[in-house]
Short mmCIF file of C-alpha atoms in Angstrom, two decimals:
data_model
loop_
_atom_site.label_atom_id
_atom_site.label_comp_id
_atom_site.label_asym_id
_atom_site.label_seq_id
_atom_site.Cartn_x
_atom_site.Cartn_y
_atom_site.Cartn_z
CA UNK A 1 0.00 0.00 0.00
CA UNK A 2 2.74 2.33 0.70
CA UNK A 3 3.99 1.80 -2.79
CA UNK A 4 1.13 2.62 -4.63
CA UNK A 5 0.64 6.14 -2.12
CA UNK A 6 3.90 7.17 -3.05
CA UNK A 7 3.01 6.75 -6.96
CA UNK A 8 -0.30 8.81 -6.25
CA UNK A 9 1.81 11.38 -4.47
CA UNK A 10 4.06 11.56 -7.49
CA UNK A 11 0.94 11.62 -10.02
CA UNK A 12 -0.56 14.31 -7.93
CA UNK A 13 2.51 16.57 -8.20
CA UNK A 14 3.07 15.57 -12.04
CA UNK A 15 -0.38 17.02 -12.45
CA UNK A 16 0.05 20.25 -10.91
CA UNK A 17 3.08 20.61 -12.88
CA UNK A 18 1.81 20.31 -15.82
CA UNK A 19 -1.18 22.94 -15.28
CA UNK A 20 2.15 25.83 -14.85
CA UNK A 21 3.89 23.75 -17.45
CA UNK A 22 2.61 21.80 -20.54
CA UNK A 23 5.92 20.54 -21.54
CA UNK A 24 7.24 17.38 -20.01
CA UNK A 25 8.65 17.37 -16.87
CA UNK A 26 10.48 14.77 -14.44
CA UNK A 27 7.78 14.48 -12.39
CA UNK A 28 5.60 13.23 -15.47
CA UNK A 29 8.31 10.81 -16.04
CA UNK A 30 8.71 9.45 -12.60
CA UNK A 31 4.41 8.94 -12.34
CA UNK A 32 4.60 7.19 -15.38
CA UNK A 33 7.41 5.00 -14.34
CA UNK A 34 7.03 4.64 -10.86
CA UNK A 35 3.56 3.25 -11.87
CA UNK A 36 4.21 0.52 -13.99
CA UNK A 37 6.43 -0.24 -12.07
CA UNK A 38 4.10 -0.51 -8.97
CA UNK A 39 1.92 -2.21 -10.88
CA UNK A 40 4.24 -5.02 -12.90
CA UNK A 41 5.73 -5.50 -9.78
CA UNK A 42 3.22 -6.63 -7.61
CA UNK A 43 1.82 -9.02 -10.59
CA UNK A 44 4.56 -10.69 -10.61
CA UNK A 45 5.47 -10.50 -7.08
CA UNK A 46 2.14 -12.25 -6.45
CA UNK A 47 2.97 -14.66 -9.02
CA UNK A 48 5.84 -16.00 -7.84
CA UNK A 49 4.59 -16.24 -4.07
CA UNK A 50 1.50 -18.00 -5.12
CA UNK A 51 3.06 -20.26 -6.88
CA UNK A 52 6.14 -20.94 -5.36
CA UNK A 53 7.10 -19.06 -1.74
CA UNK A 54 3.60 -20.23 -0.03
CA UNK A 55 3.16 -23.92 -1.17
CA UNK A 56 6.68 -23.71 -0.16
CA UNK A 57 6.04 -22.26 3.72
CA UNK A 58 2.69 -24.34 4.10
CA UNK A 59 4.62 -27.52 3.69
CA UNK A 60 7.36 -26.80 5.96
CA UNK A 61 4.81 -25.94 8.77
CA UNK A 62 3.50 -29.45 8.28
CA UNK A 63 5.25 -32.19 9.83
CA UNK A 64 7.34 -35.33 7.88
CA UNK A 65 5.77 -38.82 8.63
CA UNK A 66 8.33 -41.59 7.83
CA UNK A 67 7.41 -45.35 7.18
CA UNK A 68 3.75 -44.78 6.70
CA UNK A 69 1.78 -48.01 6.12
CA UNK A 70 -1.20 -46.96 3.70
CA UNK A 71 -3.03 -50.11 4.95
CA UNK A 72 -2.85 -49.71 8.51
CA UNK A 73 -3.37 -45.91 8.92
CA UNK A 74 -6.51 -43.61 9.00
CA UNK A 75 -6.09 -40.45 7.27
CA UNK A 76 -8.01 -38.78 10.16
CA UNK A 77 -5.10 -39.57 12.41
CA UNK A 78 -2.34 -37.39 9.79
CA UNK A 79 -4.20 -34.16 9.13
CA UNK A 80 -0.76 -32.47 9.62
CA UNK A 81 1.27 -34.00 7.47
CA UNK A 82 2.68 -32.32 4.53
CA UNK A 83 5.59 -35.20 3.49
CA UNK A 84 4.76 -38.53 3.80
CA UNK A 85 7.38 -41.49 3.60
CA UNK A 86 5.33 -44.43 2.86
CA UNK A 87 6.69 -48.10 3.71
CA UNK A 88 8.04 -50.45 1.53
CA UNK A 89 5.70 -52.18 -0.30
CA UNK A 90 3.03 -49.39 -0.90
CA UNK A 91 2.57 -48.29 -4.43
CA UNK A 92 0.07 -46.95 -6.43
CA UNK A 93 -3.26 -48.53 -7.41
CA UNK A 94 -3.40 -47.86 -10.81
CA UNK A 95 -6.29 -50.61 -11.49
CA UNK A 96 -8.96 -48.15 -9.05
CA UNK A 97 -7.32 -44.66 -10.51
CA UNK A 98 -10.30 -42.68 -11.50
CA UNK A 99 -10.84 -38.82 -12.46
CA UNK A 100 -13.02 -35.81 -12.35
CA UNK A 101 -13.53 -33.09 -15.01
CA UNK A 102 -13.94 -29.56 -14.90
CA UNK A 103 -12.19 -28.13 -17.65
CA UNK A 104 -9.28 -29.50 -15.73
CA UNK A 105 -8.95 -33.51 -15.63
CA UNK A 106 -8.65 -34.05 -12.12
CA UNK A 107 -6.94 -37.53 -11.49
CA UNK A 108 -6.65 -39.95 -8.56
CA UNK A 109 -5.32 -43.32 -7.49
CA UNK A 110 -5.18 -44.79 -4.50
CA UNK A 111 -2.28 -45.96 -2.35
CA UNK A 112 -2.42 -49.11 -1.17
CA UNK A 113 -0.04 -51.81 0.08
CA UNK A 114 0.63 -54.02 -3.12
CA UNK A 115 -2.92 -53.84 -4.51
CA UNK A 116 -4.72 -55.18 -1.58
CA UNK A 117 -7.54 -53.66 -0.09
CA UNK A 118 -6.51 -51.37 3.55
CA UNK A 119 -6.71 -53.40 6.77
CA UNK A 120 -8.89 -50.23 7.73
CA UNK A 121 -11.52 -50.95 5.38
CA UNK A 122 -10.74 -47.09 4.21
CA UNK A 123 -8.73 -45.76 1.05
CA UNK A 124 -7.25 -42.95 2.86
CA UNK A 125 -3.93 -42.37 0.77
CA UNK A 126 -4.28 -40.77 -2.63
CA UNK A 127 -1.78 -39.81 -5.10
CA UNK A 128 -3.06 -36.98 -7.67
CA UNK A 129 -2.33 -34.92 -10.38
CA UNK A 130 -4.16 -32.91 -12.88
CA UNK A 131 -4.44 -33.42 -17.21
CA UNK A 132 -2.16 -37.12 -17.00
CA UNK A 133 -5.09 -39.95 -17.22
CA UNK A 134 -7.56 -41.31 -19.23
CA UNK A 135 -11.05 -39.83 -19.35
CA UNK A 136 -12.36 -43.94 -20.03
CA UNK A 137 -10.14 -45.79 -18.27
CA UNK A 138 -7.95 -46.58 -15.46
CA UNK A 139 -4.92 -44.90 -16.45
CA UNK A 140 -2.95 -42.91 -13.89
CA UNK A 141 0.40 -41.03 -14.92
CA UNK A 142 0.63 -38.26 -12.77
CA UNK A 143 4.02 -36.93 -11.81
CA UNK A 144 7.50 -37.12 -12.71
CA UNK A 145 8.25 -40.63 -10.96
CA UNK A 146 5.06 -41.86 -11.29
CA UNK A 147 6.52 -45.04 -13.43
CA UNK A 148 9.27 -45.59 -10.99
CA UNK A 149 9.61 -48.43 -8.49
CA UNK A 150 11.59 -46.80 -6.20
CA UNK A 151 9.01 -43.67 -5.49
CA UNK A 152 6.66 -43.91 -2.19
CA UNK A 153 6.51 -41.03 -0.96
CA UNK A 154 4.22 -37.92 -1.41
CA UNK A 155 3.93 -34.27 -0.77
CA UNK A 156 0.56 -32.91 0.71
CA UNK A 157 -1.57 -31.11 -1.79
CA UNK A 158 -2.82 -28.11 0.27
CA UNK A 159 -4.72 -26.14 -1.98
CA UNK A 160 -8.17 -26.14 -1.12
CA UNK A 161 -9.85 -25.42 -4.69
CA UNK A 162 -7.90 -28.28 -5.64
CA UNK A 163 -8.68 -30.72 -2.56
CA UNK A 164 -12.39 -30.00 -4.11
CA UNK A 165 -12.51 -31.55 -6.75
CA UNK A 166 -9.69 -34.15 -6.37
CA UNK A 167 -12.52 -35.16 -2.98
CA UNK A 168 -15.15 -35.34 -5.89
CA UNK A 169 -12.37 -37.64 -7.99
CA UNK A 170 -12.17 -39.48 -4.84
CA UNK A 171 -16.00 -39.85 -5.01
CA UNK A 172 -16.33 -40.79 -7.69
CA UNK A 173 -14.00 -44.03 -7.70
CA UNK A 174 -15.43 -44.96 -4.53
CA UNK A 175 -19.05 -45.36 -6.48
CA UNK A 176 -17.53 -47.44 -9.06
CA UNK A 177 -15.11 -49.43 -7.43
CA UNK A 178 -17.68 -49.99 -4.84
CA UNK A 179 -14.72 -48.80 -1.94
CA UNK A 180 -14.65 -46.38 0.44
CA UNK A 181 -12.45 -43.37 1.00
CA UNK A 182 -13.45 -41.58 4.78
CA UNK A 183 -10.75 -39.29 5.29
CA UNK A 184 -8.84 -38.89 2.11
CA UNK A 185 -5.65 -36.62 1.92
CA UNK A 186 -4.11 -35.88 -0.97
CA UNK A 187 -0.57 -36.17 -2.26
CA UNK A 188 1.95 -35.75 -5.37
CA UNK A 189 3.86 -38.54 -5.63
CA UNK A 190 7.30 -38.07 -5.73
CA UNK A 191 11.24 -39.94 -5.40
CA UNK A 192 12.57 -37.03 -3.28
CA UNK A 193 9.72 -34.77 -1.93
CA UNK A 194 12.44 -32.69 0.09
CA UNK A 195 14.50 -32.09 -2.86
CA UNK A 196 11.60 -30.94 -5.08
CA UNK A 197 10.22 -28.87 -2.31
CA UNK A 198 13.73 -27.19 -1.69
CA UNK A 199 13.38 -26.23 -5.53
CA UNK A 200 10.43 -24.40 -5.02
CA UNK A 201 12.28 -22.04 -2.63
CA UNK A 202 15.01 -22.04 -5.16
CA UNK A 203 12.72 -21.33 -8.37
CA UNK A 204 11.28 -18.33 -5.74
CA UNK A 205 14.72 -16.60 -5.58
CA UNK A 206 15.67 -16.91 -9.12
CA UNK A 207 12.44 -15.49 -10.03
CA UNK A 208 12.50 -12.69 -7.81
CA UNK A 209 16.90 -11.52 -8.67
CA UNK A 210 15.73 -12.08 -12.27
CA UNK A 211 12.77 -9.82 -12.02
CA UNK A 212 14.72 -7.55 -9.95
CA UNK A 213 17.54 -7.40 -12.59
CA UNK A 214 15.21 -6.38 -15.27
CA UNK A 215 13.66 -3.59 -13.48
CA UNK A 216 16.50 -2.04 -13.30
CA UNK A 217 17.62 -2.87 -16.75
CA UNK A 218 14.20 -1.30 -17.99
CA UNK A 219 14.36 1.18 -15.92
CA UNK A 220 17.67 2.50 -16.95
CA UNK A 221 16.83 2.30 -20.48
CA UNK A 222 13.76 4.40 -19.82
CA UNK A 223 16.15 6.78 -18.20
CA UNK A 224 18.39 7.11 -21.06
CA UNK A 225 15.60 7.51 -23.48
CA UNK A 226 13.44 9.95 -21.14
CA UNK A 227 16.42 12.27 -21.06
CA UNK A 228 17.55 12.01 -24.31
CA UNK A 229 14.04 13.28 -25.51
CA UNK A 230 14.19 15.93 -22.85
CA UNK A 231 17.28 17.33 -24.19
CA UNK A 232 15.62 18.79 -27.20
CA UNK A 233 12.66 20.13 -26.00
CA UNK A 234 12.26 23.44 -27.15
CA UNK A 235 15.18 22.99 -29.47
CA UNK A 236 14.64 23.28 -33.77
CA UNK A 237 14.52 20.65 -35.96
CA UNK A 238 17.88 22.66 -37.60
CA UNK A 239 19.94 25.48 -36.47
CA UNK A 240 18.87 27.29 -39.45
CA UNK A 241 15.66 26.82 -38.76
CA UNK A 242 13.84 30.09 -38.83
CA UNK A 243 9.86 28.41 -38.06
CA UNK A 244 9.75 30.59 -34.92
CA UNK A 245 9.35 34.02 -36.45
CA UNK A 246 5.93 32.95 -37.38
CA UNK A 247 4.76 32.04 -34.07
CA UNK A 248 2.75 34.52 -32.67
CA UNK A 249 3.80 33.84 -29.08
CA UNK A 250 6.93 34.20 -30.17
CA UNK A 251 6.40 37.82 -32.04
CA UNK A 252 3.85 38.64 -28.43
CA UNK A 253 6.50 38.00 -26.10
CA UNK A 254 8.50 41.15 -27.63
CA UNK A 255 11.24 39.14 -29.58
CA UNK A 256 9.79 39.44 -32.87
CA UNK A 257 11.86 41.73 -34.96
CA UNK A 258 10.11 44.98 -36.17
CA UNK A 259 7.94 44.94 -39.36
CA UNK A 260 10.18 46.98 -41.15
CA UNK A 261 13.59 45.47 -39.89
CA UNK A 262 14.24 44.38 -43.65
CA UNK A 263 13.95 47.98 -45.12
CA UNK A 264 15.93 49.88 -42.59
CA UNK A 265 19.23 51.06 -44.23
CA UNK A 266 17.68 50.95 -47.89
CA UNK A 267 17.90 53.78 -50.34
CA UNK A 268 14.81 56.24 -50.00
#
């Protein structure tokens, strides 16, 4: 908010400026500027936070949860996880993967421990993703190590327009499958979920010294230019030019030469 007072303080004196003066000023310049700059700034700024600095932050207030058992566990009892470490053995259920579409394919598969069906009598565990299945089949392939036999672990999906509809996914599969899902949580699956969290810190940085490094490359070039226009205000197109002499603000402001400056000196 402070940001975007200052610009209105600068418009606000541009403005006045230009009522004494109709010819571009600094202060112009710096409204302008300071503006878009305000303005770009905070897009992206929001940008890059929602997407990478507060998934980021949400999942390390959540706690890690090593050697999770799929089959044995409620997901009532891990409401605060945001990494899970499942145990050997659990993978995903491709066979009772299942989706929901609203523009967006939202798809789900359970995890269970080698295909069977939970001691708890509840599908609890799901791994998700969004535009990688089949619309007509079983056919989950969500995730960079989706394919891999060496992935079991997952990272809490937190977002709660997501959680939505990956819950009516969820509902879905239980209707068809005929299985039931009581407290389903929702997970990426992943090889390393620290790792790929850590990068989302990472990305966050880069984003924010690259944006920061072409501010002030645009806003140097915008200096340059701004001043380089500035310097001929008021100046002719030549420096023969003789244009002015017909301006009559020119002639009223007493510099025009008399009307008979040409004669004077000529034979009678």
């Amino acid at each position: 908010m402070l940001v975007f007072a200052i610009w209105l303080a600068i418009a606000y004196a541009a403005v006045v400026a230009r009522r004494a003066d109709p010819e571009p000023t600094w202060l112009t310049y710096a409204a302008l500027v300071f503006g878009f700059a305000a303005l770009s700034g905070t897009s992206c700024g929001l940008v890059n936070f929602h997407r990478y600095t507060r998934p980021f932050y949400a999942i390390q207030d959540l706690k890690v949860v090593h050697q999770l058992d799929a089959s044995r566990e409620l997901g009532q009892n891990l409401m605060d996880a945001g990494i899970v470490y499942f145990a050997n053995g659990n993978h995903l259920d491709s066979k009772r993967s299942w989706h929901f579409k609203d523009r967006t394919l939202y798809c789900v598969a359970p995890i269970t421990m080698r295909g069977a069906a939970p001691e708890t009598q509840s599908y609890d565990f799901w791994a998700v993703g969004e535009d990688c299945c089949s619309t007509s089949a079983s056919d989950f392939r969500c995730g960079q190590d989706w394919g891999s036999l060496n992935a079991r672990a997952g990272i809490r999906v937190l977002d709660a327009d997501d959680v939505v509809n990956y819950r009516l996914a969820v509902q879905q599969a239980e209707t068809l499958y005929g299985i039931v899902a009581a407290h389903p949580i929702f997970f990426t699956w992943s090889k390393d979920p620290l790792y790929e969290v850590e990068s989302w810190n990472e990305h966050a940085i880069k984003n924010f010294v690259y944006m920061v490094t072409l501010a002030f490359v645009v806003s140097l070039s915008a200096m340059i230019l701004a001043t380089c226009r500035f310097a001929w205000i008021g100046r002719a197109a030549s420096a023969y030019a003789m244009d002015f002499y017909g301006d009559p603000d020119w002639r009223s402001a007493g510099m025009g030469r008399p009307a008979d400056y040409g004669t004077r000196g000529a034979a009678p």
